PDB file of C-alpha atoms in Angstrom:
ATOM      1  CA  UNK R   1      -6.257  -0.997  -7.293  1.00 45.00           C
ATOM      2  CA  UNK R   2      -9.325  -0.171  -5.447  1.00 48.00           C
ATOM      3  CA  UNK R   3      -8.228  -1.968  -2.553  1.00 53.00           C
ATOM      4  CA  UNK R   4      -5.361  -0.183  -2.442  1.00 53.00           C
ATOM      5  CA  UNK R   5      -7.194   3.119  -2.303  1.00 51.00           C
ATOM      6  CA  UNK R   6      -9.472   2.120   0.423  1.00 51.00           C
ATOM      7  CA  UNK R   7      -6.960   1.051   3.000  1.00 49.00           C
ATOM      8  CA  UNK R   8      -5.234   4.310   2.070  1.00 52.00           C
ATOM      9  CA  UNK R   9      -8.343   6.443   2.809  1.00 56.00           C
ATOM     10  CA  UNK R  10      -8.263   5.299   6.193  1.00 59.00           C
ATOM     11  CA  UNK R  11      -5.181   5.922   8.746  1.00 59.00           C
ATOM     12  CA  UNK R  12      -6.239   3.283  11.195  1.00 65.00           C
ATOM     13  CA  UNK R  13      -5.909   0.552   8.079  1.00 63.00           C
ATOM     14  CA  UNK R  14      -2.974   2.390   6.331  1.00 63.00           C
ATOM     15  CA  UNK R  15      -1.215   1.428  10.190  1.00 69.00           C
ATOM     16  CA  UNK R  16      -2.270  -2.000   9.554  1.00 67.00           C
ATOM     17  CA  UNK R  17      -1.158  -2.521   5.955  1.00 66.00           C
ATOM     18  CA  UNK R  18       2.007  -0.758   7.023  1.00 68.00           C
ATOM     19  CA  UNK R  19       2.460  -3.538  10.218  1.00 69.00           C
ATOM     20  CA  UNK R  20       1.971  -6.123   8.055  1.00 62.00           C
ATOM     21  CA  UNK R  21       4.465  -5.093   5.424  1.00 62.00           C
ATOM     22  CA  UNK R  22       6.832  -4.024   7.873  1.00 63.00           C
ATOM     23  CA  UNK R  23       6.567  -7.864   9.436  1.00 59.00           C
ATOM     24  CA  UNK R  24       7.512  -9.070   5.896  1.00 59.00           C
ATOM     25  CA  UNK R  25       4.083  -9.438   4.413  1.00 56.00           C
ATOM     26  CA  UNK R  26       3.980  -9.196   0.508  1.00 62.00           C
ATOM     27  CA  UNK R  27       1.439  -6.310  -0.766  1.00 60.00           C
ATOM     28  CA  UNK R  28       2.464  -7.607  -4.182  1.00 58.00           C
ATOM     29  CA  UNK R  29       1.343 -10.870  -3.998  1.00 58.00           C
ATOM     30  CA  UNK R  30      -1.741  -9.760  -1.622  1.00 57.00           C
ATOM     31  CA  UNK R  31      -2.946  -6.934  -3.864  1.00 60.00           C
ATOM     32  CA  UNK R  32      -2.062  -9.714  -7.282  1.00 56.00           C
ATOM     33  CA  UNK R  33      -0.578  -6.113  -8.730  1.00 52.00           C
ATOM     34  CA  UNK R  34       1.886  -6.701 -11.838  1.00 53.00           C
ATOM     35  CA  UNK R  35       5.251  -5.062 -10.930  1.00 52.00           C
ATOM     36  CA  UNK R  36       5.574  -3.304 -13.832  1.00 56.00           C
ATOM     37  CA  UNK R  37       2.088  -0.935 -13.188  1.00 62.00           C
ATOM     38  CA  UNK R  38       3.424   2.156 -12.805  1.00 63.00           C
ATOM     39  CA  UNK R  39       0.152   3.357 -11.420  1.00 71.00           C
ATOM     40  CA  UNK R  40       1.230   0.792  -8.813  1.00 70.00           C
ATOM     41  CA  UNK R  41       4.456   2.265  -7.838  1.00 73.00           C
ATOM     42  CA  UNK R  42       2.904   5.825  -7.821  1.00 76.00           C
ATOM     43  CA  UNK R  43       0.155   4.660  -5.331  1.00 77.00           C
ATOM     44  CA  UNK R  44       2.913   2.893  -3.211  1.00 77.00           C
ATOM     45  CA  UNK R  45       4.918   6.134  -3.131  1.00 79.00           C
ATOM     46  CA  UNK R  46       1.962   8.312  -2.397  1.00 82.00           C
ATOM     47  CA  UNK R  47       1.577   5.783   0.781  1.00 82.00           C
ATOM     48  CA  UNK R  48       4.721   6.371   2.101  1.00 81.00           C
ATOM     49  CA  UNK R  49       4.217  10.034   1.702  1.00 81.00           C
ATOM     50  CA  UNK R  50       1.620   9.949   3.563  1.00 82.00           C
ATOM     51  CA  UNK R  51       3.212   7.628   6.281  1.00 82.00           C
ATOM     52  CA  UNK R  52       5.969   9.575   6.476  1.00 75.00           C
ATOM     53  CA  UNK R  53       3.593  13.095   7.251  1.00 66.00           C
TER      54      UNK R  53
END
């Protein structure tokens, strides 16, 4: 969860995270998140927000 936060604090690692999923990396099975964490989804939403800005 915490992990998650910190690369999101920081644009130059929110690129990188974003590379590596977009070159089929797995956040899920990086981060070890259960896919049912609704906290989870809300962070991963938030991200893409904030990608998308």
């Amino acid at each position: 969860m915490l992990k998650f936060v910190y690369l999101n604090s920081d644009w130059s690692n929110q690129k990188r995270l974003f590379k590596l999923v977009s070159a089929g990396f797995d956040p899920l099975a990086f981060l070890n998140f259960n896919i049912g964490d609704l906290r989870y989804w809300r962070l991963l939403i938030a991200s893409f927000l904030l990608s998308a800005l």
